[in-house]
Short mmCIF file of C-alpha atoms (C1' of nucleotides) in Angstrom, two decimals:
data_model
loop_
_atom_site.label_atom_id
_atom_site.label_comp_id
_atom_site.label_asym_id
_atom_site.label_seq_id
_atom_site.Cartn_x
_atom_site.Cartn_y
_atom_site.Cartn_z
CA MET A 5 95.31 85.78 103.12
CA GLY A 6 94.98 86.87 99.55
CA HIS A 7 94.13 83.86 97.45
CA ALA A 8 91.12 83.82 95.14
CA GLN A 9 89.75 80.57 96.56
CA ARG A 10 90.07 81.98 100.04
CA LEU A 11 87.98 84.95 99.00
CA ARG A 12 85.36 82.70 97.45
CA ILE A 13 85.11 80.75 100.68
CA VAL A 14 84.60 83.90 102.70
CA ALA A 15 82.04 85.13 100.20
CA GLU A 16 80.07 81.91 100.31
CA LEU A 17 80.09 81.80 104.07
CA TYR A 18 78.93 85.39 104.11
CA ARG A 19 76.05 84.72 101.71
CA SER A 20 74.89 81.70 103.66
CA ALA A 21 75.06 83.57 106.91
CA GLN A 22 72.86 86.26 105.36
CA GLU A 23 70.32 83.58 104.57
CA GLY A 24 70.57 82.22 108.08
CA ASN A 25 72.31 79.00 107.11
CA ARG A 26 75.45 77.49 108.42
CA LEU A 27 77.55 75.29 106.17
CA HIS A 28 79.51 72.18 106.88
CA VAL A 29 82.70 71.33 105.08
CA SER A 30 81.36 68.89 102.51
CA GLU A 31 78.49 71.15 101.58
CA LEU A 32 80.81 74.11 101.20
CA ALA A 33 83.15 72.03 99.06
CA ARG A 34 80.27 71.08 96.81
CA ARG A 35 79.05 74.64 96.41
CA LEU A 36 82.49 75.93 95.55
CA GLY A 37 83.55 72.98 93.45
CA LEU A 38 86.59 72.28 95.58
CA SER A 39 87.94 69.00 96.85
CA ARG A 40 87.55 68.50 100.56
CA PRO A 41 91.24 68.25 101.37
CA LEU A 42 91.88 71.48 99.54
CA LEU A 43 89.04 73.19 101.32
CA TYR A 44 90.39 71.96 104.63
CA MET A 45 93.71 73.58 103.87
CA HIS A 46 92.13 76.90 103.07
CA LEU A 47 89.81 76.79 106.05
CA GLU A 48 92.77 76.05 108.25
CA ARG A 49 94.54 79.15 107.03
CA LEU A 50 91.44 81.26 107.38
CA GLU A 51 90.92 79.96 110.89
CA THR A 52 94.53 80.70 111.77
CA ALA A 53 94.03 84.21 110.43
CA GLY A 54 90.99 84.48 112.67
CA LEU A 55 88.53 85.06 109.85
CA VAL A 56 86.45 81.93 110.30
CA GLU A 57 85.70 79.49 113.07
CA GLY A 58 84.68 75.87 112.89
CA GLN A 59 82.93 73.59 115.32
CA LEU A 60 82.23 69.93 115.13
CA GLU A 61 78.66 68.92 115.92
CA LEU A 62 76.46 65.88 115.74
CA SER A 63 73.42 66.16 113.53
CA GLU A 64 70.03 64.68 114.51
CA ASP A 65 70.81 61.42 112.78
CA GLY A 66 74.08 61.08 114.62
CA LYS A 67 76.44 62.09 111.82
CA ALA A 68 79.43 64.26 112.57
CA MET A 69 79.27 67.62 110.84
CA LYS A 70 81.83 70.38 111.00
CA TYR A 71 80.21 73.77 110.63
CA PHE A 72 82.14 76.86 109.73
CA GLU A 73 81.10 80.41 110.43
CA LEU A 74 82.54 83.78 109.55
CA LYS A 75 83.96 85.87 112.33
CA PRO A 76 83.30 89.57 112.04
CA PHE A 77 86.37 91.43 110.91
CA ALA A 78 87.19 94.73 109.25
CA LEU A 79 90.42 96.49 108.63
CA LYS A 80 91.25 99.69 106.91
CA LEU A 81 93.99 99.23 104.39
CA ASP A 82 96.13 102.22 103.56
CA ALA A 83 99.78 103.19 103.32
CA GLU A 84 100.02 104.44 106.89
CA MET A 85 98.58 101.25 108.31
CA ILE A 86 100.98 99.20 106.20
CA ALA A 87 103.95 101.27 107.33
CA GLU A 88 102.97 100.71 110.96
CA THR A 89 102.51 97.01 110.46
CA VAL A 90 105.86 96.63 108.77
CA ALA A 91 107.57 98.66 111.50
CA ARG A 92 105.91 96.58 114.20
CA ASP A 93 106.83 93.39 112.40
CA ALA A 94 110.45 94.40 112.05
CA GLU A 95 111.22 95.30 115.64
CA PRO A 96 110.49 92.08 117.62
CA ALA A 97 113.93 91.26 119.08
CA PRO A 98 113.13 91.24 122.78
CA ASP A 99 115.59 88.68 124.17
CA ALA A 100 117.79 87.59 121.30
CA ASN A 101 121.34 88.25 122.39
CA THR A 102 122.61 90.60 119.73
CA LYS A 103 123.35 87.64 117.53
CA GLY A 104 123.14 88.20 113.77
CA GLY A 105 120.12 87.38 111.73
CA LYS A 106 119.36 84.19 109.89
CA GLY A 107 122.10 84.44 107.27
CA MET B 8 98.85 92.42 96.59
CA GLY B 9 99.71 90.65 99.77
CA HIS B 10 103.38 89.83 99.75
CA ALA B 11 105.69 90.85 102.57
CA GLN B 12 108.23 92.50 100.26
CA ARG B 13 105.43 94.44 98.63
CA LEU B 14 104.39 95.76 102.01
CA ARG B 15 107.95 96.72 102.85
CA ILE B 16 108.19 98.68 99.62
CA VAL B 17 105.00 100.57 100.37
CA ALA B 18 106.18 101.22 103.91
CA GLU B 19 109.53 102.58 102.76
CA LEU B 20 107.93 104.80 100.14
CA TYR B 21 105.53 106.06 102.77
CA ARG B 22 108.32 106.86 105.23
CA SER B 23 110.34 108.68 102.62
CA ALA B 24 107.35 110.64 101.47
CA GLN B 25 106.79 111.70 105.10
CA GLU B 26 110.34 113.05 105.11
CA GLY B 27 109.76 114.80 101.83
CA ASN B 28 112.03 112.56 99.79
CA ARG B 29 111.37 110.69 96.63
CA LEU B 30 113.23 107.50 95.91
CA HIS B 31 114.58 106.08 92.71
CA VAL B 32 114.72 102.38 92.02
CA SER B 33 118.35 101.73 92.87
CA GLU B 34 118.17 103.66 96.10
CA LEU B 35 115.03 101.85 97.13
CA ALA B 36 116.66 98.53 96.33
CA ARG B 37 119.61 99.42 98.52
CA ARG B 38 117.45 100.46 101.44
CA LEU B 39 115.39 97.31 101.31
CA GLY B 40 118.22 94.96 100.50
CA LEU B 41 116.57 93.73 97.33
CA SER B 42 118.06 93.12 93.92
CA ARG B 43 116.97 95.63 91.32
CA PRO B 44 115.30 93.16 88.99
CA LEU B 45 113.28 91.82 91.87
CA LEU B 46 112.28 95.27 92.94
CA TYR B 47 111.25 96.05 89.39
CA MET B 48 108.92 93.09 89.42
CA HIS B 49 107.27 94.17 92.64
CA LEU B 50 107.02 97.79 91.57
CA GLU B 51 105.42 96.67 88.36
CA ARG B 52 102.74 94.82 90.27
CA LEU B 53 102.20 97.68 92.65
CA GLU B 54 101.91 100.06 89.74
CA THR B 55 99.43 97.78 88.00
CA ALA B 56 97.44 97.69 91.21
CA GLY B 57 97.51 101.48 91.21
CA LEU B 58 99.30 101.79 94.52
CA VAL B 59 102.44 103.44 93.25
CA GLU B 60 103.48 105.47 90.25
CA GLY B 61 106.86 105.83 88.65
CA GLN B 62 108.31 108.46 86.41
CA LEU B 63 111.59 108.57 84.63
CA GLU B 64 113.51 111.81 85.02
CA LEU B 65 116.92 113.19 84.26
CA SER B 66 118.95 114.35 87.21
CA GLU B 67 121.07 117.51 87.10
CA ASP B 68 124.10 115.58 85.98
CA GLY B 69 122.19 114.00 83.15
CA LYS B 70 121.66 110.55 84.60
CA ALA B 71 118.37 108.78 84.14
CA MET B 72 116.54 108.21 87.39
CA LYS B 73 113.22 106.51 87.86
CA TYR B 74 111.38 107.89 90.83
CA PHE B 75 108.51 106.08 92.45
CA GLU B 76 105.81 107.64 94.58
CA LEU B 77 102.93 106.26 96.58
CA LYS B 78 99.46 106.97 95.34
CA PRO B 79 96.91 107.60 98.05
CA PHE B 80 94.66 104.63 98.58
CA ALA B 81 92.44 103.22 101.27
CA LEU B 82 90.03 100.37 101.31
CA LYS B 83 87.95 98.81 103.98
CA LEU B 84 88.38 95.09 104.10
CA ASP B 85 85.50 93.06 105.50
CA ALA B 86 83.35 90.08 104.62
CA GLU B 87 80.70 92.11 102.85
CA MET B 88 83.23 93.83 100.64
CA ILE B 89 84.80 90.49 99.78
CA ALA B 90 81.43 88.97 98.94
CA GLU B 91 80.68 91.86 96.60
CA THR B 92 84.05 91.64 94.94
CA VAL B 93 83.73 87.93 94.36
CA ALA B 94 80.21 88.34 93.00
CA ARG B 95 81.35 91.11 90.69
CA ASP B 96 84.29 89.04 89.58
CA ALA B 97 82.16 86.02 88.85
CA GLU B 98 79.52 87.65 86.68
CA PRO B 99 81.46 89.16 83.77
CA ALA B 100 79.99 87.25 80.83
CA PRO B 101 78.69 90.13 78.73
CA ASP B 102 79.04 88.72 75.23
CA ALA B 103 80.28 85.16 75.65
CA ASN B 104 77.67 82.93 74.03
CA THR B 105 76.61 80.64 76.85
CA LYS B 106 79.63 78.46 76.20
CA GLY B 107 81.11 76.60 79.15
CA GLY B 108 84.19 77.54 81.08
CA LYS B 109 87.82 77.11 80.27
CA GLY B 110 87.88 73.47 79.74
"C1'" DA C 15 139.53 103.45 78.47
"C1'" DT C 16 137.98 102.52 82.73
"C1'" DC C 17 135.17 103.33 86.50
"C1'" DA C 18 130.93 104.36 89.11
"C1'" DC C 19 126.62 105.46 88.79
"C1'" DC C 20 121.87 104.75 86.56
"C1'" DT C 21 117.75 102.15 83.66
"C1'" DG C 22 115.75 98.12 81.68
"C1'" DT C 23 114.84 93.09 80.37
"C1'" DA C 24 115.43 88.18 79.58
"C1'" DA C 25 116.74 83.39 80.98
"C1'" DG C 26 116.82 80.19 84.36
"C1'" DC C 27 116.57 77.99 89.14
"C1'" DT C 28 113.91 77.07 93.23
"C1'" DG C 29 110.77 76.48 96.75
"C1'" DA C 30 106.22 77.40 98.78
"C1'" DG C 31 101.78 76.64 98.27
"C1'" DA C 32 97.86 74.91 95.64
"C1'" DC C 33 95.80 70.80 94.34
"C1'" DT C 34 94.63 65.54 93.76
"C1'" DG C 35 94.01 60.80 95.14
"C1'" DA C 36 94.00 57.52 98.50
"C1'" DC C 37 93.49 56.24 102.89
"C1'" DA C 38 91.20 55.23 107.83
"C1'" DG C 39 87.29 55.70 110.57
"C1'" DG C 40 82.26 56.71 112.04
"C1'" DT C 41 76.91 56.89 111.24
"C1'" DG C 42 72.26 55.36 109.33
"C1'" DG C 43 69.32 53.04 105.87
"C1'" DC C 44 68.30 49.44 102.40
"C1'" DG D 1 76.88 43.34 103.34
"C1'" DC D 2 76.76 47.27 100.79
"C1'" DC D 3 75.82 51.99 99.90
"C1'" DA D 4 75.58 56.95 100.87
"C1'" DC D 5 76.64 60.28 103.76
"C1'" DC D 6 80.13 62.60 107.00
"C1'" DT D 7 85.19 63.92 109.25
"C1'" DG D 8 90.11 64.02 109.12
"C1'" DT D 9 95.04 63.49 107.31
"C1'" DC D 10 99.02 62.26 104.42
"C1'" DA D 11 101.89 61.60 100.47
"C1'" DG D 12 102.51 62.83 96.61
"C1'" DT D 13 102.44 66.13 92.02
"C1'" DC D 14 102.73 70.42 89.65
"C1'" DT D 15 102.30 75.15 88.80
"C1'" DC D 16 103.99 79.69 89.28
"C1'" DA D 17 105.60 83.73 91.82
"C1'" DG D 18 109.71 84.99 93.69
"C1'" DC D 19 114.43 85.51 93.17
"C1'" DT D 20 119.32 85.56 91.03
"C1'" DT D 21 122.56 86.03 87.34
"C1'" DA D 22 123.63 88.00 83.32
"C1'" DC D 23 123.16 90.92 79.81
"C1'" DA D 24 122.70 95.60 76.87
"C1'" DG D 25 122.66 100.43 76.94
"C1'" DG D 26 123.29 105.41 78.73
"C1'" DT D 27 125.71 109.32 81.57
"C1'" DG D 28 129.71 111.96 83.66
"C1'" DA D 29 134.25 111.92 85.98
"C1'" DT D 30 139.20 110.33 86.22
#
DNA sequence: ATCACCTGTAAGCTGAGACTGACAGGTGGC
DNA sequence: GCCACCTGTCAGTCTCAGCTTACAGGTGAT
C-alpha cells in the first residue's frame, strides 16, 4: 500500500460505510474524481492486500453494479514489527537447492 | 514510507540497537548491500519522517563518522485512522482566498 | 605520494507504477 | 435507434522514485 489515492479510496469507503451506504465503482470514481480504469487498478491492489472486497450484483433495474466494501484491518506499526517482518520475508528458502540468488 | 529497502534499514538499525551497537552510514551500506548514495537518500527520507536520527561524530582516530539511530515510534494503522488522516490532509486552506486548485 | 578509510552531493539512466483514452459488451428508457 | 447508465480490460504515455557512477573533500597510516 502507501499511495495517496489508495488512502483516499479507503477513507471514502470508510465514510460511506459509516453512513450505511455501499459504493459501486463508478460512483466511487465520481466522488474521488478518478477515472474508472485507474480506480480499478487501485481497487485491485487493495483487494490483493486484503483491505477491501468487491462483489458484483444486479440492481433492481437489472444493471450490473460492483460494490466495494472495506474489510476490517488494524496493524501496529513499530520498529520491532518491521524487524520481524523483514526477517520473516528474508528466510523463505524451503526447497531451493542451495543455488545462488537471482544475480 | 513503505519501500522494502526502507524497511530493511529500519530492521537493521533495530537489530543493531538490540545488540547495543550504533551504525555509521558506510557500515550500514555494507551490511545491507546498498550503495552509499542510495542509502543516503533513504536515510534522508526516514529522517524527514522522524523515524531515524543521524549525528556526525569524530571517531578516536579523527575520522568523521555519521551514526544513525532509530527513534521510537508506533502507530496503529486502520481504516478510521486513514480516514482521519485524509480528512486532515484535505482541509488545510487557512488563508488561500477561495481560489481553485492547482490548475 | 599513495592507500584505505570516511562524509557528502550532483548528474544521469531506468523501470515500475500511475494515469488516460479507447474499446467491447450489457441493461433500461425515450 | 439513440442515449444514459453500468462493468471490465488493454495499449499506450509519462512522471518520478530508485539506483549507479562520478566527483570533491577530509583523516591517519605506510
